[in-house]
Structures are given as structure tokens and as C-alpha cells.
Amino acid sequence: FNRDDKEYYIQDIPNSMAEGWMSENVPLIEIPDKTIEEIYYFRWWTYRKHIKSTGDGYVLTEFLPPVSWGGTHNTIIAPVGHHLAEGKWMKCGKTILEDYSKFWLEEKSKTYLYSTWLLHAIWEVCRHNNDYSFGVKHLDLMIRYYETMAEEHKTKSGLFWSFDSSDALEYSISGGSGNGV
């Protein structure tokens, strides 16, 4: 993958370290369909490009170049569930994922800009590692996160709502700007 990549944006793990990092931290697989196997390793090769250490601990970026809609450290909340769900398989993932989760729970960026499955993803990481200490330690932050989302997005029927553009769906089923237009 390095051979076909012109590395313009480098964060914590540059292409020159990709092979060693992946060998140490990514679960190895062997699949009869070599195309799927290649896609699996390409996804990990790409994932590590987005790991970024900051003054707020580790975060995962969605875009390598700075984007105008990005928040602190060029993060956005929309992919956090996917980042945590995939990252739970990294051998070195504990600190990275805990820092990243805490970053959002402490509202260091635009935490409520999109709907997200942050709390469920944290639960899945804890369950995967059979270590619930992060969840227990930060339960107050998770409750506050839920209560804020419920206050802003829960209907009287108990369902939550979101505009499609605030659900990372851009221009979707509404056919407009995401605000029902």
C-alpha cells in the first residue's frame, strides 16, 4: 500500500512504520478470498493513518487534511462508533480508545453535532476487553452525554430524532439540506 501512496499528511504512524505497527497491533487473518483479505489489511493500513496524539490524548481523525467542518484536532463525532468498534481489535488500543472516548465525553470538540453511537461503542470496547473500569470511572460523563442528547433530541414518544445532515447522511432521504427542505 505504501508504494501506491503519496504521503502528504503524516500523523503518529507514518507509512515507513506501517508494516511494523500492523504486525504488532493488528489481528492477522487468512481468508480464501484474497481480495477480501487485501481489503481487510488496507482498512487497517488506513486506520493507523488517523491515529493522532494531541494535548488531549489520542484522537482519531476522519480526514487527514484539515476540513472546515472539523472540530478540535480535525475531529468529527460522526464516525466515533466505527472508530471504537474497529479499534477494539488493536493490541495497542486501550490507551488510544480510552483517550478518544474521554475526549468526546469531556466535550472537547463538537460532541453533539451529529447523532452517534458513542455510548454503545464504549460499552462494546469494555465488553470486548472484559474490562469495564473505563466505563465505571467515567459513568458520570456518559450519563451527562445521554441526558444532553435526550434533552435535545428525544421526543415525547421516547424516540430520538435527527436531521439527516446531522446524522452524517449529508443530503439523503429528505432530498434537501437535511432540515426537511
mmCIF file of C-alpha atoms in Angstrom:
data_model
loop_
_atom_site.group_PDB
_atom_site.id
_atom_site.type_symbol
_atom_site.label_atom_id
_atom_site.label_comp_id
_atom_site.label_asym_id
_atom_site.label_seq_id
_atom_site.Cartn_x
_atom_site.Cartn_y
_atom_site.Cartn_z
ATOM 1 C CA PHE A 1 0.000 0.000 0.000
ATOM 2 C CA ASN A 2 2.868 2.365 0.738
ATOM 3 C CA ARG A 3 4.138 2.036 -2.821
ATOM 4 C CA ASP A 4 0.880 3.493 -4.209
ATOM 5 C CA ASP A 5 0.539 6.264 -1.620
ATOM 6 C CA LYS A 6 1.929 9.761 -1.817
ATOM 7 C CA GLU A 7 2.063 10.624 1.876
ATOM 8 C CA TYR A 8 1.009 14.270 2.188
ATOM 9 C CA TYR A 9 -0.331 14.205 5.750
ATOM 10 C CA ILE A 10 1.576 12.352 8.440
ATOM 11 C CA GLN A 11 0.277 11.830 11.959
ATOM 12 C CA ASP A 12 1.622 9.380 14.571
ATOM 13 C CA ILE A 13 2.327 6.338 12.423
ATOM 14 C CA PRO A 14 3.875 7.228 9.042
ATOM 15 C CA ASN A 15 3.960 4.830 6.123
ATOM 16 C CA SER A 16 7.565 3.965 6.966
ATOM 17 C CA MET A 17 6.322 2.437 10.256
ATOM 18 C CA ALA A 18 3.089 0.900 8.888
ATOM 19 C CA GLU A 19 4.310 -2.647 8.358
ATOM 20 C CA GLY A 20 5.876 -2.950 11.812
ATOM 21 C CA TRP A 21 2.905 -1.303 13.529
ATOM 22 C CA MET A 22 0.443 -3.566 11.743
ATOM 23 C CA SER A 23 2.493 -6.694 12.513
ATOM 24 C CA GLU A 24 2.476 -5.799 16.215
ATOM 25 C CA ASN A 25 -1.073 -4.484 16.600
ATOM 26 C CA VAL A 26 -3.478 -5.869 14.013
ATOM 27 C CA PRO A 27 -5.080 -9.326 14.241
ATOM 28 C CA LEU A 28 -3.714 -11.471 11.447
ATOM 29 C CA ILE A 29 -6.178 -13.220 9.192
ATOM 30 C CA GLU A 30 -6.003 -15.538 6.231
ATOM 31 C CA ILE A 31 -9.071 -15.670 4.003
ATOM 32 C CA PRO A 32 -9.545 -17.822 0.904
ATOM 33 C CA ASP A 33 -10.789 -14.741 -0.979
ATOM 34 C CA LYS A 34 -7.569 -12.738 -1.298
ATOM 35 C CA THR A 35 -9.444 -9.612 -2.382
ATOM 36 C CA ILE A 36 -11.320 -9.508 0.921
ATOM 37 C CA GLU A 37 -8.093 -10.217 2.774
ATOM 38 C CA GLU A 38 -6.404 -7.321 0.969
ATOM 39 C CA ILE A 39 -9.322 -5.020 1.830
ATOM 40 C CA TYR A 40 -9.042 -6.048 5.499
ATOM 41 C CA TYR A 41 -5.360 -5.103 5.636
ATOM 42 C CA PHE A 42 -5.925 -1.950 3.599
ATOM 43 C CA ARG A 43 -8.539 -0.839 6.135
ATOM 44 C CA TRP A 44 -6.022 -1.256 8.962
ATOM 45 C CA TRP A 45 -3.300 0.435 6.926
ATOM 46 C CA THR A 46 -5.665 3.379 6.506
ATOM 47 C CA TYR A 47 -6.963 3.318 10.111
ATOM 48 C CA ARG A 48 -3.497 3.853 11.585
ATOM 49 C CA LYS A 49 -3.053 6.981 9.434
ATOM 50 C CA HIS A 50 -5.795 8.631 11.505
ATOM 51 C CA ILE A 51 -4.323 7.984 14.958
ATOM 52 C CA LYS A 52 -3.133 11.303 16.292
ATOM 53 C CA SER A 53 -1.603 12.186 19.668
ATOM 54 C CA THR A 54 -2.639 15.620 20.926
ATOM 55 C CA GLY A 55 -2.573 17.666 24.094
ATOM 56 C CA ASP A 56 -5.927 15.994 24.832
ATOM 57 C CA GLY A 57 -4.523 12.482 24.423
ATOM 58 C CA TYR A 58 -5.080 10.317 21.366
ATOM 59 C CA VAL A 59 -7.835 11.040 18.882
ATOM 60 C CA LEU A 60 -8.809 9.561 15.542
ATOM 61 C CA THR A 61 -9.370 11.923 12.672
ATOM 62 C CA GLU A 62 -11.891 11.366 9.907
ATOM 63 C CA PHE A 63 -9.957 13.363 7.314
ATOM 64 C CA LEU A 64 -6.204 13.756 7.015
ATOM 65 C CA PRO A 65 -6.176 17.269 5.553
ATOM 66 C CA PRO A 66 -7.827 19.932 7.708
ATOM 67 C CA VAL A 67 -11.510 20.384 6.849
ATOM 68 C CA SER A 68 -13.642 23.441 7.543
ATOM 69 C CA TRP A 69 -16.288 21.422 9.408
ATOM 70 C CA GLY A 70 -13.717 19.636 11.552
ATOM 71 C CA GLY A 71 -13.605 20.358 15.238
ATOM 72 C CA THR A 72 -10.710 20.322 17.656
ATOM 73 C CA HIS A 73 -7.735 18.375 16.213
ATOM 74 C CA ASN A 74 -9.712 17.971 12.943
ATOM 75 C CA THR A 75 -12.108 15.510 14.577
ATOM 76 C CA ILE A 76 -15.793 14.949 13.942
ATOM 77 C CA ILE A 77 -18.131 12.901 16.119
ATOM 78 C CA ALA A 78 -19.941 11.122 13.251
ATOM 79 C CA PRO A 79 -17.508 8.174 12.853
ATOM 80 C CA VAL A 80 -16.676 7.669 16.539
ATOM 81 C CA GLY A 81 -18.736 4.484 16.865
ATOM 82 C CA HIS A 82 -16.980 2.930 13.885
ATOM 83 C CA HIS A 83 -13.561 4.072 15.103
ATOM 84 C CA LEU A 84 -14.130 2.450 18.502
ATOM 85 C CA ALA A 85 -15.725 -0.711 17.097
ATOM 86 C CA GLU A 86 -12.829 -1.315 14.731
ATOM 87 C CA GLY A 87 -10.140 -0.096 17.112
ATOM 88 C CA LYS A 88 -11.100 -2.537 19.853
ATOM 89 C CA TRP A 89 -9.153 -5.185 17.932
ATOM 90 C CA MET A 90 -5.827 -3.309 18.134
ATOM 91 C CA LYS A 91 -3.369 -4.817 20.580
ATOM 92 C CA CYS A 92 -2.233 -1.268 21.460
ATOM 93 C CA GLY A 93 -5.779 0.106 21.516
ATOM 94 C CA LYS A 94 -6.570 0.539 25.214
ATOM 95 C CA THR A 95 -4.985 3.971 25.739
ATOM 96 C CA ILE A 96 -5.885 5.233 22.269
ATOM 97 C CA LEU A 97 -9.561 4.320 22.574
ATOM 98 C CA GLU A 98 -9.908 5.472 26.167
ATOM 99 C CA ASP A 99 -8.337 8.847 25.350
ATOM 100 C CA TYR A 100 -10.554 9.181 22.285
ATOM 101 C CA SER A 101 -13.709 8.279 24.216
ATOM 102 C CA LYS A 102 -12.852 10.671 27.032
ATOM 103 C CA PHE A 103 -12.154 13.431 24.502
ATOM 104 C CA TRP A 104 -15.766 13.220 23.327
ATOM 105 C CA LEU A 105 -17.283 12.685 26.755
ATOM 106 C CA GLU A 106 -15.472 15.754 28.065
ATOM 107 C CA GLU A 107 -16.919 17.727 25.142
ATOM 108 C CA LYS A 108 -13.562 18.925 23.816
ATOM 109 C CA SER A 109 -14.971 19.248 20.309
ATOM 110 C CA LYS A 110 -18.387 19.417 18.631
ATOM 111 C CA THR A 111 -19.752 16.455 20.592
ATOM 112 C CA TYR A 112 -23.432 16.959 19.768
ATOM 113 C CA LEU A 113 -23.117 17.961 16.111
ATOM 114 C CA TYR A 114 -24.190 14.529 14.825
ATOM 115 C CA SER A 115 -26.134 11.644 16.260
ATOM 116 C CA THR A 116 -23.768 8.861 17.183
ATOM 117 C CA TRP A 117 -23.497 5.533 18.933
ATOM 118 C CA LEU A 118 -20.649 6.643 21.209
ATOM 119 C CA LEU A 119 -22.013 5.088 24.407
ATOM 120 C CA HIS A 120 -22.794 1.758 22.786
ATOM 121 C CA ALA A 121 -19.327 1.665 21.211
ATOM 122 C CA ILE A 122 -17.685 2.358 24.593
ATOM 123 C CA TRP A 123 -19.720 -0.490 26.064
ATOM 124 C CA GLU A 124 -18.590 -2.788 23.237
ATOM 125 C CA VAL A 125 -14.916 -1.895 23.775
ATOM 126 C CA CYS A 126 -15.243 -2.580 27.513
ATOM 127 C CA ARG A 127 -17.063 -5.859 26.844
ATOM 128 C CA HIS A 128 -14.530 -6.942 24.212
ATOM 129 C CA ASN A 129 -11.640 -6.338 26.624
ATOM 130 C CA ASN A 130 -13.557 -7.710 29.612
ATOM 131 C CA ASP A 131 -12.508 -4.524 31.398
ATOM 132 C CA TYR A 132 -15.264 -2.162 32.483
ATOM 133 C CA SER A 133 -13.044 0.157 34.524
ATOM 134 C CA PHE A 134 -13.160 2.952 31.932
ATOM 135 C CA GLY A 135 -16.966 2.835 31.825
ATOM 136 C CA VAL A 136 -17.251 2.773 35.606
ATOM 137 C CA LYS A 137 -14.732 5.572 36.062
ATOM 138 C CA HIS A 138 -16.480 7.807 33.520
ATOM 139 C CA LEU A 139 -20.084 6.818 34.197
ATOM 140 C CA ASP A 140 -20.958 10.379 35.244
ATOM 141 C CA LEU A 141 -19.711 11.708 31.879
ATOM 142 C CA MET A 142 -21.665 9.049 29.994
ATOM 143 C CA ILE A 143 -24.837 9.880 31.909
ATOM 144 C CA ARG A 144 -24.345 13.571 31.170
ATOM 145 C CA TYR A 145 -23.811 12.774 27.481
ATOM 146 C CA TYR A 146 -27.025 10.746 27.338
ATOM 147 C CA GLU A 147 -29.024 13.351 29.233
ATOM 148 C CA THR A 148 -27.829 16.141 26.935
ATOM 149 C CA MET A 149 -28.698 14.123 23.828
ATOM 150 C CA ALA A 150 -32.094 13.237 25.303
ATOM 151 C CA GLU A 151 -32.811 16.857 26.184
ATOM 152 C CA GLU A 152 -32.018 17.991 22.647
ATOM 153 C CA HIS A 153 -33.293 15.049 20.565
ATOM 154 C CA LYS A 154 -35.787 12.873 22.445
ATOM 155 C CA THR A 155 -39.477 13.132 21.530
ATOM 156 C CA LYS A 156 -42.428 12.657 23.854
ATOM 157 C CA SER A 157 -42.856 9.161 22.428
ATOM 158 C CA GLY A 158 -39.363 8.236 23.622
ATOM 159 C CA LEU A 159 -37.773 8.119 20.177
ATOM 160 C CA PHE A 160 -34.806 10.250 19.205
ATOM 161 C CA TRP A 161 -34.730 12.403 16.083
ATOM 162 C CA SER A 162 -32.044 14.000 13.961
ATOM 163 C CA PHE A 163 -31.861 15.825 10.634
ATOM 164 C CA ASP A 164 -30.207 13.604 8.037
ATOM 165 C CA SER A 165 -27.366 16.075 7.591
ATOM 166 C CA SER A 166 -26.779 15.830 11.351
ATOM 167 C CA ASP A 167 -26.681 12.080 11.055
ATOM 168 C CA ALA A 168 -23.709 12.094 8.667
ATOM 169 C CA LEU A 169 -26.045 11.248 5.796
ATOM 170 C CA GLU A 170 -25.481 14.555 4.016
ATOM 171 C CA TYR A 171 -28.328 15.049 1.517
ATOM 172 C CA SER A 172 -30.311 11.931 1.967
ATOM 173 C CA ILE A 173 -33.919 10.908 2.151
ATOM 174 C CA SER A 174 -35.220 14.443 2.739
ATOM 175 C CA GLY A 175 -33.843 15.390 -0.661
ATOM 176 C CA GLY A 176 -32.835 18.757 0.671
ATOM 177 C CA SER A 177 -30.406 20.338 3.034
ATOM 178 C CA GLY A 178 -31.179 17.925 5.845
ATOM 179 C CA ASN A 179 -33.537 20.313 7.562
ATOM 180 C CA GLY A 180 -36.650 18.994 5.896
ATOM 181 C CA VAL A 181 -36.418 21.444 2.987
#
